[in-house]
Amino acid sequence: MTGLARRIAWNLRHRWRRVFALCVVGVGVAAPLVTGLWWTLPLAWFFGLVIALPVLHTLVKPIPDDDGDGPEKATGDPALDALRERYANGEIDEREFERRLDRLLETEDVETVDPADGDAADRVREEIRRKMERIRE
């Protein structure tokens, strides 16, 4: 596939709503010219943009996986995920969780922490605390 063909295919796959809306506008402008009836313009726009576009968007929208591991649960760090799971199951108390979380954050790779942000550990700790409260409820 050439560069232009690949770009067109990507745009049709990911920006189909914009392409569809542009086609509806074009059909709405062309309809009165072809038929000679002025009311075909708002009719085409109404059915295309107000009815067809939302229906197609709803039909094409991907269905999320129902495997129980939502994006708010998985952090990508297996050690942190295991620690959060043990805390949520009640295997360790809050003080032990904080101690182990501090140890994990101390051993975190320097490349993953933004040097301009001095409160990275506090921010991560607060985010985890909020998520753990949501899990408990």
PDB file of C-alpha atoms in Angstrom:
ATOM      1  CA  MET A   1       0.000   0.000   0.000  1.00  0.00           C
ATOM      2  CA  THR A   2       1.401   3.403  -0.908  1.00  0.00           C
ATOM      3  CA  GLY A   3       1.625   6.301   1.506  1.00  0.00           C
ATOM      4  CA  LEU A   4      -1.425   8.082   0.094  1.00  0.00           C
ATOM      5  CA  ALA A   5      -3.555   4.933   0.043  1.00  0.00           C
ATOM      6  CA  ARG A   6      -2.513   4.094   3.614  1.00  0.00           C
ATOM      7  CA  ARG A   7      -3.396   7.617   4.763  1.00  0.00           C
ATOM      8  CA  ILE A   8      -6.810   7.452   3.060  1.00  0.00           C
ATOM      9  CA  ALA A   9      -7.527   4.035   4.592  1.00  0.00           C
ATOM     10  CA  TRP A  10      -6.532   5.288   8.065  1.00  0.00           C
ATOM     11  CA  ASN A  11      -8.727   8.380   7.732  1.00  0.00           C
ATOM     12  CA  LEU A  12     -11.716   6.311   6.617  1.00  0.00           C
ATOM     13  CA  ARG A  13     -11.247   3.875   9.484  1.00  0.00           C
ATOM     14  CA  HIS A  14     -10.660   6.418  12.270  1.00  0.00           C
ATOM     15  CA  ARG A  15     -12.408   9.556  11.020  1.00  0.00           C
ATOM     16  CA  TRP A  16     -15.419   8.058   9.296  1.00  0.00           C
ATOM     17  CA  ARG A  17     -17.811  10.351  11.173  1.00  0.00           C
ATOM     18  CA  ARG A  18     -16.212  13.433   9.633  1.00  0.00           C
ATOM     19  CA  VAL A  19     -16.224  11.867   6.179  1.00  0.00           C
ATOM     20  CA  PHE A  20     -19.865  10.826   6.586  1.00  0.00           C
ATOM     21  CA  ALA A  21     -20.878  14.313   7.769  1.00  0.00           C
ATOM     22  CA  LEU A  22     -19.058  15.911   4.836  1.00  0.00           C
ATOM     23  CA  CYS A  23     -20.861  13.560   2.416  1.00  0.00           C
ATOM     24  CA  VAL A  24     -24.231  14.387   4.010  1.00  0.00           C
ATOM     25  CA  VAL A  25     -23.561  18.116   3.654  1.00  0.00           C
ATOM     26  CA  GLY A  26     -22.609  17.597   0.011  1.00  0.00           C
ATOM     27  CA  VAL A  27     -25.730  15.531  -0.699  1.00  0.00           C
ATOM     28  CA  GLY A  28     -27.847  18.173   1.053  1.00  0.00           C
ATOM     29  CA  VAL A  29     -26.403  20.937  -1.122  1.00  0.00           C
ATOM     30  CA  ALA A  30     -26.732  18.869  -4.308  1.00  0.00           C
ATOM     31  CA  ALA A  31     -30.274  17.637  -3.609  1.00  0.00           C
ATOM     32  CA  PRO A  32     -32.101  20.918  -4.397  1.00  0.00           C
ATOM     33  CA  LEU A  33     -30.000  21.406  -7.507  1.00  0.00           C
ATOM     34  CA  VAL A  34     -30.833  17.918  -8.810  1.00  0.00           C
ATOM     35  CA  THR A  35     -34.488  17.733  -7.792  1.00  0.00           C
ATOM     36  CA  GLY A  36     -35.415  21.420  -8.025  1.00  0.00           C
ATOM     37  CA  LEU A  37     -37.119  21.218  -4.619  1.00  0.00           C
ATOM     38  CA  TRP A  38     -35.697  23.536  -1.950  1.00  0.00           C
ATOM     39  CA  TRP A  39     -36.920  21.461   1.005  1.00  0.00           C
ATOM     40  CA  THR A  40     -34.679  18.501   0.120  1.00  0.00           C
ATOM     41  CA  LEU A  41     -31.659  20.350   1.583  1.00  0.00           C
ATOM     42  CA  PRO A  42     -32.883  20.467   5.215  1.00  0.00           C
ATOM     43  CA  LEU A  43     -34.461  17.042   4.806  1.00  0.00           C
ATOM     44  CA  ALA A  44     -31.183  15.444   3.693  1.00  0.00           C
ATOM     45  CA  TRP A  45     -29.254  17.223   6.444  1.00  0.00           C
ATOM     46  CA  PHE A  46     -31.777  16.238   9.104  1.00  0.00           C
ATOM     47  CA  PHE A  47     -31.883  12.557   8.197  1.00  0.00           C
ATOM     48  CA  GLY A  48     -28.137  12.361   7.609  1.00  0.00           C
ATOM     49  CA  LEU A  49     -26.796  14.289  10.597  1.00  0.00           C
ATOM     50  CA  VAL A  50     -29.540  13.906  13.195  1.00  0.00           C
ATOM     51  CA  ILE A  51     -30.705  10.350  12.535  1.00  0.00           C
ATOM     52  CA  ALA A  52     -28.183   8.330  10.480  1.00  0.00           C
ATOM     53  CA  LEU A  53     -24.933   9.600  12.046  1.00  0.00           C
ATOM     54  CA  PRO A  54     -25.873   8.871  15.705  1.00  0.00           C
ATOM     55  CA  VAL A  55     -27.322   5.479  14.766  1.00  0.00           C
ATOM     56  CA  LEU A  56     -24.194   4.501  12.824  1.00  0.00           C
ATOM     57  CA  HIS A  57     -21.956   5.789  15.622  1.00  0.00           C
ATOM     58  CA  THR A  58     -23.834   3.666  18.147  1.00  0.00           C
ATOM     59  CA  LEU A  59     -23.665   0.568  15.954  1.00  0.00           C
ATOM     60  CA  VAL A  60     -19.932   0.937  15.234  1.00  0.00           C
ATOM     61  CA  LYS A  61     -18.832   1.871  18.779  1.00  0.00           C
ATOM     62  CA  PRO A  62     -16.616  -0.900  20.206  1.00  0.00           C
ATOM     63  CA  ILE A  63     -17.951  -2.951  23.095  1.00  0.00           C
ATOM     64  CA  PRO A  64     -15.622  -2.931  26.122  1.00  0.00           C
ATOM     65  CA  ASP A  65     -14.243  -6.241  27.341  1.00  0.00           C
ATOM     66  CA  ASP A  66     -16.049  -7.572  30.388  1.00  0.00           C
ATOM     67  CA  ASP A  67     -13.153  -9.431  31.971  1.00  0.00           C
ATOM     68  CA  GLY A  68     -13.260  -7.595  35.301  1.00  0.00           C
ATOM     69  CA  ASP A  69      -9.859  -5.925  34.918  1.00  0.00           C
ATOM     70  CA  GLY A  70     -10.808  -2.396  34.035  1.00  0.00           C
ATOM     71  CA  PRO A  71      -8.337   0.308  33.065  1.00  0.00           C
ATOM     72  CA  GLU A  72      -8.639   1.888  36.522  1.00  0.00           C
ATOM     73  CA  LYS A  73      -7.522  -1.368  38.118  1.00  0.00           C
ATOM     74  CA  ALA A  74      -4.437  -2.252  36.097  1.00  0.00           C
ATOM     75  CA  THR A  75      -1.440   0.060  36.349  1.00  0.00           C
ATOM     76  CA  GLY A  76       0.952  -1.898  34.173  1.00  0.00           C
ATOM     77  CA  ASP A  77       3.259  -2.517  37.140  1.00  0.00           C
ATOM     78  CA  PRO A  78       2.795  -6.106  38.357  1.00  0.00           C
ATOM     79  CA  ALA A  79       4.241  -5.398  41.806  1.00  0.00           C
ATOM     80  CA  LEU A  80       1.911  -2.462  42.370  1.00  0.00           C
ATOM     81  CA  ASP A  81      -1.072  -4.434  41.045  1.00  0.00           C
ATOM     82  CA  ALA A  82      -0.291  -7.330  43.405  1.00  0.00           C
ATOM     83  CA  LEU A  83       0.087  -4.930  46.347  1.00  0.00           C
ATOM     84  CA  ARG A  84      -3.217  -3.239  45.571  1.00  0.00           C
ATOM     85  CA  GLU A  85      -4.960  -6.593  45.240  1.00  0.00           C
ATOM     86  CA  ARG A  86      -3.621  -7.829  48.593  1.00  0.00           C
ATOM     87  CA  TYR A  87      -4.739  -4.586  50.253  1.00  0.00           C
ATOM     88  CA  ALA A  88      -8.188  -4.813  48.644  1.00  0.00           C
ATOM     89  CA  ASN A  89      -8.559  -8.434  49.794  1.00  0.00           C
ATOM     90  CA  GLY A  90      -7.660  -7.443  53.350  1.00  0.00           C
ATOM     91  CA  GLU A  91      -4.465  -9.514  53.504  1.00  0.00           C
ATOM     92  CA  ILE A  92      -2.434  -6.462  54.607  1.00  0.00           C
ATOM     93  CA  ASP A  93      -3.518  -3.449  56.600  1.00  0.00           C
ATOM     94  CA  GLU A  94      -3.220   0.207  55.606  1.00  0.00           C
ATOM     95  CA  ARG A  95       0.068   0.777  57.446  1.00  0.00           C
ATOM     96  CA  GLU A  96       1.704  -2.235  55.769  1.00  0.00           C
ATOM     97  CA  PHE A  97       0.308  -1.079  52.421  1.00  0.00           C
ATOM     98  CA  GLU A  98       1.817   2.387  52.913  1.00  0.00           C
ATOM     99  CA  ARG A  99       5.186   0.932  53.919  1.00  0.00           C
ATOM    100  CA  ARG A 100       5.346  -1.356  50.909  1.00  0.00           C
ATOM    101  CA  LEU A 101       4.103   1.386  48.604  1.00  0.00           C
ATOM    102  CA  ASP A 102       6.867   3.692  49.852  1.00  0.00           C
ATOM    103  CA  ARG A 103       9.418   0.951  49.199  1.00  0.00           C
ATOM    104  CA  LEU A 104       8.062   0.449  45.681  1.00  0.00           C
ATOM    105  CA  LEU A 105       8.186   4.168  44.958  1.00  0.00           C
ATOM    106  CA  GLU A 106      11.751   4.433  46.290  1.00  0.00           C
ATOM    107  CA  THR A 107      12.911   1.692  43.953  1.00  0.00           C
ATOM    108  CA  GLU A 108      11.055   3.189  41.002  1.00  0.00           C
ATOM    109  CA  ASP A 109      13.246   3.811  37.990  1.00  0.00           C
ATOM    110  CA  VAL A 110      14.481   7.389  37.726  1.00  0.00           C
ATOM    111  CA  GLU A 111      13.409   7.572  34.087  1.00  0.00           C
ATOM    112  CA  THR A 112       9.726   7.133  34.941  1.00  0.00           C
ATOM    113  CA  VAL A 113       9.588  10.109  37.319  1.00  0.00           C
ATOM    114  CA  ASP A 114       9.318  13.596  35.888  1.00  0.00           C
ATOM    115  CA  PRO A 115      12.147  15.671  37.411  1.00  0.00           C
ATOM    116  CA  ALA A 116      10.040  18.843  37.293  1.00  0.00           C
ATOM    117  CA  ASP A 117       7.414  17.227  39.503  1.00  0.00           C
ATOM    118  CA  GLY A 118       8.737  16.968  43.040  1.00  0.00           C
ATOM    119  CA  ASP A 119       5.527  15.529  44.486  1.00  0.00           C
ATOM    120  CA  ALA A 120       5.334  12.455  42.248  1.00  0.00           C
ATOM    121  CA  ALA A 121       5.348  10.028  45.161  1.00  0.00           C
ATOM    122  CA  ASP A 122       2.596  11.936  46.989  1.00  0.00           C
ATOM    123  CA  ARG A 123       0.526  12.204  43.831  1.00  0.00           C
ATOM    124  CA  VAL A 124       0.821   8.474  43.124  1.00  0.00           C
ATOM    125  CA  ARG A 125       0.060   7.651  46.745  1.00  0.00           C
ATOM    126  CA  GLU A 126      -3.087   9.812  46.709  1.00  0.00           C
ATOM    127  CA  GLU A 127      -4.242   8.334  43.411  1.00  0.00           C
ATOM    128  CA  ILE A 128      -3.797   4.794  44.728  1.00  0.00           C
ATOM    129  CA  ARG A 129      -5.558   5.696  47.961  1.00  0.00           C
ATOM    130  CA  ARG A 130      -8.568   7.046  46.020  1.00  0.00           C
ATOM    131  CA  LYS A 131      -8.717   3.959  43.818  1.00  0.00           C
ATOM    132  CA  MET A 132      -8.474   1.647  46.812  1.00  0.00           C
ATOM    133  CA  GLU A 133     -11.395   3.449  48.462  1.00  0.00           C
ATOM    134  CA  ARG A 134     -13.447   2.918  45.284  1.00  0.00           C
ATOM    135  CA  ILE A 135     -12.541  -0.772  45.301  1.00  0.00           C
ATOM    136  CA  ARG A 136     -13.592  -1.152  48.931  1.00  0.00           C
ATOM    137  CA  GLU A 137     -17.046   0.321  48.243  1.00  0.00           C
TER     138      GLU A 137
END
